[in-house]
């Protein structure tokens, strides 16, 4: 790289401090090297910057638009730092976050994008143009080293929103121009080497002007392995980033004007004129009280109604000696409520402002309006907006109670939702015959458990999926603290396939035992099932007790998270960034010697990490000695779909959450069946791609015949392929269900079809069977009252069949109530009747 290129690159990297530049390679192909690593040949490179708050769907949409790909067909892969042999696929937000964390010490990362040509621009309208945390860094066209000196200007991005009129676009480049020439991208080089001296002069001018003004974007710290993030903090960082990017140019953040403040100012101005003086008429005393209350809020003082009757009302300022007062009464002859007397002058000097408090009905009304605009608005945000808009200081508890009332009026009663459960379960069973629905209620009529497994899901699991189930849980985030337990399979395309779920009042061993019993009844199969769980949950005993012949393993996703959290220095050798690479290599190793070698690599870097790993029994987490169905290639959070569904309706009653889960499962089943109808390959896309990679690697292998069924395959090492047993000494064929490169080399020599030796679960036909049956909606769902509780709501709850679960006390409350050794509980004695167990206030003894 020339000095000029290095200088331009340094300026570019300085601008993206706190971000990660993705070098997006597309249009080329992978070339296998002798050592098993890859280089990327041909195509073009584009650069996009992301930050820790970038959303996966937004990134996919931007890449699809930038590269002119159908966003649904988009596939994005990357290499872990130091590993140039295994490609990792980005599938969701968690994968994107982990990729960002893996490249913590780097400024750039290479990603490789494939997909069907043809971007549908109407998708931008349907998604509202929401692209947070993504910024186009630069389009880096493909070119060779000899052309670098001749090329001085970078073409603009494919996206029209980022096109610089002073420079040629990609469309204007001729086929013979340097930018259209193919390149070879070597993975062994640093990702930044692909960014040449392509920074636009206009961008430098804009950055220089922004630095002169003094506005600099606040850098975002890269927090690692955090399970929960504060959304409000994310929004603040996004606002700061928008300010900076608007100065630097090429911002993709829409400039929006907050109309809420303007609306509040207009409202308050109208309230100031709500009371005009003597002679003003109202239809009723209620209308007068409402106008007076808003008038007081607008003028920021507190009043007291001395007389508050249907026929008359009189009020004074709460500050003693203040001259402000008002009197109004009903005029029968005119049938109006009229102001008779009023002194508008305050002599209190505004001291009553400090004590001004709104009525509960007014507060709930204001909160309802805010929740209509933003259903996920936080209590703290509402408190601050009320103070900003109306000058009223309220404590958190007051607003929180108002939020509960407002949500109940908007969405329906939380308590009444439980009473609807028996009806909902009956309707669910009627709409989906053969489904397994079980509702458990305690002796006190309080909700305990609800288990649901649709017949369509059970059929798909039994006939189209491997006998593999992931068990996990997620909080419903409601005030009753229920938990969602899930059992999820994996389809032939490595996608999460929901089989069953349950809602329980509290998560513990007994609840999991109950869930597994219901699961056994719903999924009655003679096959041996492999269960994968979070090691921290300790579900092995329950699983093996209920499913006697089952296999059990630990989730690689959760185990990797725990592994990274446990890491503590010092780190030696190649450093901390190689530890997750070696961990995955150990987990996915098919042979014991490869597993041990990966552990040794970890030991050289961190003795603490090595000791943490060897405490976990290898038969529960590594392919090399695992006896059940292989699952170690599944490194994403299988239950994340449920968490995302619940997040959308976390503030709603239980019935609404069930409706959402039902609707999302219906949508998932229908969409995947529809999308797969266009597949033209024999295997699912993920497996077909994997098979192509192995086929490509098999080209350089040499095959020797030992017998009609035994073959020796030579490269750097010798492997034996047994066609009768359908196995290879490398053990990859057995573990993955797809023929390894050595077996494919034999097939090429013996003229056999590789598809005849692939696992049947990866066939497109099996995928269609998994999604062949649909989940039906529940007809006649109960509507939510628009104005809150009905008059008979209290009566309904008194005769309810199901009540909400008892509030679960926190561990701190339980500790405070726990008896201490050596202390005797105080006994309450009544001083009136000398009885025990009550005091004189509650005494019922007649004297």
Tab-separated table of C-alpha atoms in Angstrom, residues 65-396:
chain	number	residue	atom	x	y	z
A	65	UNK	CA	-30.308	-1.853	-1.442
A	66	UNK	CA	-26.600	-1.177	-1.815
A	67	UNK	CA	-25.827	-4.380	-3.747
A	68	UNK	CA	-29.162	-4.652	-5.612
A	69	UNK	CA	-30.136	-7.957	-3.971
A	70	UNK	CA	-33.520	-9.292	-2.904
A	71	UNK	CA	-33.419	-8.719	0.870
A	72	UNK	CA	-35.196	-12.032	1.597
A	73	UNK	CA	-32.528	-14.038	-0.234
A	74	UNK	CA	-29.584	-12.215	1.352
A	75	UNK	CA	-26.894	-14.331	3.015
A	76	UNK	CA	-24.051	-12.681	4.960
A	77	UNK	CA	-21.050	-14.602	6.280
A	78	UNK	CA	-17.748	-13.747	7.946
A	79	UNK	CA	-14.602	-15.316	9.371
A	80	UNK	CA	-13.691	-15.173	13.036
A	81	UNK	CA	-10.386	-13.344	13.663
A	82	UNK	CA	-7.532	-15.746	13.058
A	83	UNK	CA	-9.736	-18.395	11.421
A	84	UNK	CA	-9.737	-18.410	7.606
A	85	UNK	CA	-11.326	-21.826	7.212
A	86	UNK	CA	-14.820	-21.693	8.715
A	87	UNK	CA	-17.475	-19.196	7.637
A	88	UNK	CA	-19.996	-17.956	10.241
A	89	UNK	CA	-23.481	-16.924	9.072
A	90	UNK	CA	-25.249	-13.809	10.377
A	91	UNK	CA	-28.875	-14.692	11.142
A	92	UNK	CA	-30.139	-12.266	13.788
A	93	UNK	CA	-29.303	-9.362	16.104
A	94	UNK	CA	-27.418	-11.593	18.540
A	95	UNK	CA	-25.156	-12.900	15.762
A	96	UNK	CA	-24.451	-9.312	14.679
A	97	UNK	CA	-23.624	-8.277	18.250
A	98	UNK	CA	-21.282	-11.228	18.654
A	99	UNK	CA	-19.515	-10.465	15.379
A	100	UNK	CA	-19.033	-6.896	16.614
A	101	UNK	CA	-17.587	-8.188	19.908
A	102	UNK	CA	-15.300	-10.689	18.159
A	103	UNK	CA	-13.779	-7.791	16.188
A	104	UNK	CA	-13.368	-5.595	19.258
A	105	UNK	CA	-9.663	-5.031	18.608
A	106	UNK	CA	-10.162	-4.358	14.883
A	107	UNK	CA	-11.432	-1.348	12.973
A	108	UNK	CA	-12.636	-3.346	9.969
A	109	UNK	CA	-14.211	-6.744	9.350
A	110	UNK	CA	-14.774	-8.662	6.117
A	111	UNK	CA	-18.250	-9.954	5.291
A	112	UNK	CA	-19.236	-11.892	2.186
A	113	UNK	CA	-22.684	-11.273	0.713
A	114	UNK	CA	-24.691	-13.428	-1.696
A	115	UNK	CA	-28.287	-13.249	-2.877
A	116	UNK	CA	-30.675	-13.036	-5.793
A	117	UNK	CA	-30.345	-9.927	-7.954
A	118	UNK	CA	-33.228	-7.464	-7.780
A	119	UNK	CA	-33.908	-5.072	-4.911
A	120	UNK	CA	-37.580	-4.277	-4.219
A	121	UNK	CA	-37.688	-0.602	-3.304
A	122	UNK	CA	-41.203	-0.821	-1.909
A	123	UNK	CA	-39.675	-2.633	1.070
A	124	UNK	CA	-38.232	0.712	2.205
A	125	UNK	CA	-41.747	2.120	2.465
A	126	UNK	CA	-43.094	-0.864	4.386
A	127	UNK	CA	-40.257	-0.650	6.928
A	128	UNK	CA	-40.589	3.091	7.366
A	129	UNK	CA	-37.028	3.747	6.276
A	130	UNK	CA	-35.735	2.656	9.677
A	131	UNK	CA	-31.992	2.154	9.371
A	132	UNK	CA	-30.463	2.898	12.744
A	133	UNK	CA	-26.777	2.639	13.438
A	134	UNK	CA	-25.742	2.101	9.804
A	135	UNK	CA	-23.777	4.536	7.718
A	136	UNK	CA	-22.344	4.120	4.278
A	137	UNK	CA	-18.601	4.491	4.687
A	138	UNK	CA	-17.641	4.181	1.055
A	139	UNK	CA	-18.091	2.070	-2.037
A	140	UNK	CA	-14.846	0.269	-2.741
A	141	UNK	CA	-14.949	-1.019	-6.343
A	142	UNK	CA	-12.983	-4.053	-7.346
A	143	UNK	CA	-9.537	-3.349	-8.782
A	144	UNK	CA	-6.092	-4.847	-8.911
A	145	UNK	CA	-2.900	-3.556	-7.385
A	146	UNK	CA	-1.602	-2.312	-10.692
A	147	UNK	CA	-4.657	-0.146	-11.141
A	148	UNK	CA	-4.468	1.561	-7.781
A	149	UNK	CA	-2.158	4.281	-8.937
A	150	UNK	CA	-4.252	5.099	-11.965
A	151	UNK	CA	-7.488	5.381	-10.021
A	152	UNK	CA	-7.795	8.577	-7.990
A	153	UNK	CA	-11.529	9.018	-7.411
A	154	UNK	CA	-13.989	6.643	-5.832
A	155	UNK	CA	-17.319	6.032	-7.505
A	156	UNK	CA	-20.349	6.893	-5.463
A	157	UNK	CA	-22.441	4.349	-3.675
A	158	UNK	CA	-25.151	2.397	-5.448
A	159	UNK	CA	-27.679	3.906	-3.105
A	160	UNK	CA	-29.208	7.031	-4.642
A	161	UNK	CA	-29.349	8.634	-1.229
A	162	UNK	CA	-25.563	8.615	-1.043
A	163	UNK	CA	-24.628	9.540	-4.614
A	164	UNK	CA	-22.230	12.465	-4.948
A	165	UNK	CA	-23.010	14.450	-8.085
A	166	UNK	CA	-19.373	15.509	-8.395
A	167	UNK	CA	-18.210	11.951	-8.993
A	168	UNK	CA	-19.048	9.180	-11.462
A	169	UNK	CA	-21.485	6.524	-10.336
A	170	UNK	CA	-21.043	2.794	-10.819
A	171	UNK	CA	-23.483	2.929	-13.688
A	172	UNK	CA	-21.255	5.382	-15.568
A	173	UNK	CA	-18.178	3.185	-15.485
A	174	UNK	CA	-17.353	1.416	-18.707
A	175	UNK	CA	-16.575	-2.295	-18.774
A	176	UNK	CA	-12.971	-1.484	-19.600
A	177	UNK	CA	-12.476	0.947	-16.769
A	178	UNK	CA	-10.184	-0.091	-13.905
A	179	UNK	CA	-13.048	-0.213	-11.429
A	180	UNK	CA	-14.755	-3.047	-13.312
A	181	UNK	CA	-11.732	-5.352	-13.337
A	182	UNK	CA	-11.850	-8.434	-11.117
A	183	UNK	CA	-9.684	-8.656	-8.042
A	184	UNK	CA	-8.428	-11.392	-5.768
A	185	UNK	CA	-9.129	-10.650	-2.143
A	186	UNK	CA	-6.736	-12.511	0.143
A	187	UNK	CA	-8.293	-13.362	3.502
A	188	UNK	CA	-4.839	-13.624	5.059
A	189	UNK	CA	-4.331	-9.895	4.586
A	190	UNK	CA	-5.861	-7.366	6.952
A	191	UNK	CA	-9.395	-6.227	6.075
A	192	UNK	CA	-8.252	-2.616	5.953
A	193	UNK	CA	-5.977	-3.408	3.018
A	194	UNK	CA	-8.996	-3.408	0.708
A	195	UNK	CA	-9.809	0.225	1.537
A	196	UNK	CA	-7.634	2.234	-0.847
A	197	UNK	CA	-7.299	5.966	-1.371
A	198	UNK	CA	-10.997	6.376	-2.160
A	199	UNK	CA	-12.242	8.955	0.318
A	200	UNK	CA	-14.152	11.731	-1.430
A	201	UNK	CA	-12.739	15.268	-1.252
A	202	UNK	CA	-16.190	16.642	-0.435
A	203	UNK	CA	-16.455	14.419	2.624
A	204	UNK	CA	-13.113	15.695	3.911
A	205	UNK	CA	-14.343	19.265	3.589
A	206	UNK	CA	-17.526	18.485	5.479
A	207	UNK	CA	-15.628	16.734	8.255
A	208	UNK	CA	-13.212	19.643	8.511
A	209	UNK	CA	-16.075	22.094	8.827
A	210	UNK	CA	-17.696	19.954	11.502
A	211	UNK	CA	-14.443	19.868	13.465
A	212	UNK	CA	-14.205	23.666	13.265
A	213	UNK	CA	-17.679	24.018	14.675
A	214	UNK	CA	-16.614	21.727	17.471
A	215	UNK	CA	-19.321	19.091	17.169
A	216	UNK	CA	-17.906	15.633	17.652
A	217	UNK	CA	-19.835	12.454	17.901
A	218	UNK	CA	-19.812	10.916	21.300
A	219	UNK	CA	-18.006	7.589	20.992
A	220	UNK	CA	-19.980	4.523	21.957
A	221	UNK	CA	-18.260	2.047	24.226
A	222	UNK	CA	-18.345	-1.566	23.116
A	223	UNK	CA	-19.922	-3.441	26.002
A	224	UNK	CA	-19.288	-7.151	25.707
A	225	UNK	CA	-21.660	-10.017	26.369
A	226	UNK	CA	-24.449	-7.979	27.960
A	227	UNK	CA	-27.799	-9.786	27.891
A	228	UNK	CA	-30.002	-6.691	28.330
A	229	UNK	CA	-29.573	-3.175	26.982
A	230	UNK	CA	-31.295	0.007	28.030
A	231	UNK	CA	-33.345	1.123	25.052
A	232	UNK	CA	-33.532	4.692	26.267
A	233	UNK	CA	-29.740	4.920	26.341
A	234	UNK	CA	-29.644	3.507	22.849
A	235	UNK	CA	-32.023	6.205	21.651
A	236	UNK	CA	-29.854	8.912	23.245
A	237	UNK	CA	-26.760	7.600	21.510
A	238	UNK	CA	-28.632	7.471	18.220
A	239	UNK	CA	-29.598	11.136	18.607
A	240	UNK	CA	-26.000	12.102	19.266
A	241	UNK	CA	-24.864	10.102	16.285
A	242	UNK	CA	-27.419	11.796	14.055
A	243	UNK	CA	-26.125	15.245	15.024
A	244	UNK	CA	-22.589	14.271	14.123
A	245	UNK	CA	-23.439	12.550	10.879
A	246	UNK	CA	-25.523	15.457	9.665
A	247	UNK	CA	-22.396	17.571	9.944
A	248	UNK	CA	-20.167	14.992	8.305
A	249	UNK	CA	-22.560	14.399	5.398
A	250	UNK	CA	-24.052	11.223	3.923
A	251	UNK	CA	-26.311	10.729	6.949
A	252	UNK	CA	-29.046	8.145	6.531
A	253	UNK	CA	-30.944	9.250	9.617
A	254	UNK	CA	-34.193	11.064	8.755
A	255	UNK	CA	-34.486	14.566	10.167
A	256	UNK	CA	-37.648	14.574	12.267
A	257	UNK	CA	-39.357	17.377	14.162
A	258	UNK	CA	-40.762	16.582	17.607
A	259	UNK	CA	-44.358	17.818	17.482
A	260	UNK	CA	-45.196	16.653	21.009
A	261	UNK	CA	-43.835	19.858	22.586
A	262	UNK	CA	-45.686	22.083	20.108
A	263	UNK	CA	-48.890	20.138	20.735
A	264	UNK	CA	-48.481	20.455	24.515
A	265	UNK	CA	-47.912	24.218	24.240
A	266	UNK	CA	-51.067	24.630	22.171
A	267	UNK	CA	-53.021	22.540	24.640
A	268	UNK	CA	-51.847	24.537	27.635
A	269	UNK	CA	-52.604	27.784	25.798
A	270	UNK	CA	-56.167	26.565	25.208
A	271	UNK	CA	-56.532	25.595	28.866
A	272	UNK	CA	-55.539	29.117	29.944
A	273	UNK	CA	-58.683	30.409	28.262
A	274	UNK	CA	-60.855	27.613	29.672
A	275	UNK	CA	-62.098	29.963	32.417
A	276	UNK	CA	-62.872	33.475	31.155
A	277	UNK	CA	-64.732	35.033	34.084
A	278	UNK	CA	-68.193	35.973	35.369
A	279	UNK	CA	-71.025	34.926	33.082
A	280	UNK	CA	-69.253	31.977	31.467
A	281	UNK	CA	-71.614	29.032	31.031
A	282	UNK	CA	-71.096	25.247	31.206
A	283	UNK	CA	-73.410	22.341	30.518
A	284	UNK	CA	-72.822	20.721	33.932
A	285	UNK	CA	-70.827	20.954	37.101
A	286	UNK	CA	-68.553	18.196	35.754
A	287	UNK	CA	-67.652	20.308	32.736
A	288	UNK	CA	-66.953	23.263	35.038
A	289	UNK	CA	-64.692	21.194	37.309
A	290	UNK	CA	-62.734	19.853	34.337
A	291	UNK	CA	-62.248	23.331	32.857
A	292	UNK	CA	-61.232	24.724	36.257
A	293	UNK	CA	-58.725	21.956	36.825
A	294	UNK	CA	-57.061	22.505	33.446
A	295	UNK	CA	-57.148	26.275	33.989
A	296	UNK	CA	-55.254	25.813	37.274
A	297	UNK	CA	-52.668	23.578	35.617
A	298	UNK	CA	-52.148	26.030	32.763
A	299	UNK	CA	-51.687	28.950	35.187
A	300	UNK	CA	-49.727	26.728	37.571
A	301	UNK	CA	-51.472	27.162	40.871
A	302	UNK	CA	-53.366	24.907	43.258
A	303	UNK	CA	-56.922	25.541	44.441
A	304	UNK	CA	-59.350	24.050	46.948
A	305	UNK	CA	-63.090	23.568	46.398
A	306	UNK	CA	-64.866	24.634	49.589
A	307	UNK	CA	-68.267	23.816	48.162
A	308	UNK	CA	-68.395	20.981	45.664
A	309	UNK	CA	-72.008	20.053	45.009
A	310	UNK	CA	-74.086	19.294	41.928
A	311	UNK	CA	-75.800	22.682	42.126
A	312	UNK	CA	-72.886	24.887	43.201
A	313	UNK	CA	-69.113	25.013	43.529
A	314	UNK	CA	-66.756	27.542	45.062
A	315	UNK	CA	-62.972	27.482	45.188
A	316	UNK	CA	-60.058	29.427	46.621
A	317	UNK	CA	-56.292	29.386	46.238
A	318	UNK	CA	-54.627	26.987	48.675
A	319	UNK	CA	-52.286	29.710	49.961
A	320	UNK	CA	-53.856	31.375	52.970
A	321	UNK	CA	-54.623	35.041	52.363
A	322	UNK	CA	-54.508	34.827	48.556
A	323	UNK	CA	-57.355	36.808	46.953
A	324	UNK	CA	-58.031	34.374	44.073
A	325	UNK	CA	-61.490	32.800	44.296
A	326	UNK	CA	-64.328	31.570	42.095
A	327	UNK	CA	-68.007	30.749	42.571
A	328	UNK	CA	-70.398	29.082	40.100
A	329	UNK	CA	-73.891	27.570	40.427
A	330	UNK	CA	-76.679	25.950	38.458
A	331	UNK	CA	-79.263	28.305	36.870
A	332	UNK	CA	-82.512	26.312	36.524
A	333	UNK	CA	-84.242	28.831	34.264
A	334	UNK	CA	-81.418	28.716	31.725
A	335	UNK	CA	-80.352	25.100	32.429
A	336	UNK	CA	-76.682	26.032	32.535
A	337	UNK	CA	-73.919	26.027	35.128
A	338	UNK	CA	-72.708	29.649	35.285
A	339	UNK	CA	-69.817	31.489	36.949
A	340	UNK	CA	-71.335	34.098	39.303
A	341	UNK	CA	-68.245	35.534	41.003
A	342	UNK	CA	-64.513	35.416	40.247
A	343	UNK	CA	-61.358	37.264	41.383
A	344	UNK	CA	-58.549	36.440	38.928
A	345	UNK	CA	-55.796	38.160	40.902
A	346	UNK	CA	-53.287	36.111	42.932
A	347	UNK	CA	-51.641	37.813	45.912
A	348	UNK	CA	-49.702	34.696	46.977
A	349	UNK	CA	-46.721	35.453	44.751
A	350	UNK	CA	-46.982	32.075	42.985
A	351	UNK	CA	-46.251	29.990	46.096
A	352	UNK	CA	-49.105	27.628	45.260
A	353	UNK	CA	-47.200	26.432	42.204
A	354	UNK	CA	-45.038	24.308	44.468
A	355	UNK	CA	-48.057	22.369	45.705
A	356	UNK	CA	-49.927	22.043	42.388
A	357	UNK	CA	-51.102	18.464	41.831
A	358	UNK	CA	-53.295	17.045	39.049
A	359	UNK	CA	-56.316	14.837	39.579
A	360	UNK	CA	-55.952	11.135	38.882
A	361	UNK	CA	-58.390	11.230	35.970
A	362	UNK	CA	-56.470	14.086	34.333
A	363	UNK	CA	-53.156	12.295	34.802
A	364	UNK	CA	-54.482	9.042	33.325
A	365	UNK	CA	-55.897	10.948	30.354
A	366	UNK	CA	-52.547	12.589	29.618
A	367	UNK	CA	-50.714	9.257	29.944
A	368	UNK	CA	-53.215	7.568	27.622
A	369	UNK	CA	-52.426	10.098	24.908
A	370	UNK	CA	-48.693	9.502	25.293
A	371	UNK	CA	-49.089	5.718	25.215
A	372	UNK	CA	-51.135	5.956	22.038
A	373	UNK	CA	-48.192	7.737	20.412
A	374	UNK	CA	-45.586	5.357	21.878
A	375	UNK	CA	-46.881	2.130	23.517
A	376	UNK	CA	-43.427	1.412	25.001
A	377	UNK	CA	-42.933	4.855	26.554
A	378	UNK	CA	-41.208	4.483	29.917
A	379	UNK	CA	-42.572	5.851	33.182
A	380	UNK	CA	-39.499	8.029	33.667
A	381	UNK	CA	-39.957	9.549	30.214
A	382	UNK	CA	-43.620	10.313	30.919
A	383	UNK	CA	-42.721	11.931	34.248
A	384	UNK	CA	-40.166	14.168	32.556
A	385	UNK	CA	-42.529	15.123	29.727
A	386	UNK	CA	-45.320	16.100	32.173
A	387	UNK	CA	-42.885	18.330	34.018
A	388	UNK	CA	-41.614	19.816	30.781
A	389	UNK	CA	-45.039	20.362	29.226
A	390	UNK	CA	-47.134	21.356	32.245
A	391	UNK	CA	-44.626	22.343	34.919
A	392	UNK	CA	-45.967	19.691	37.327
A	393	UNK	CA	-43.471	17.691	39.393
A	394	UNK	CA	-44.697	14.158	40.111
A	395	UNK	CA	-42.854	11.298	41.759
A	396	UNK	CA	-42.228	8.041	39.948
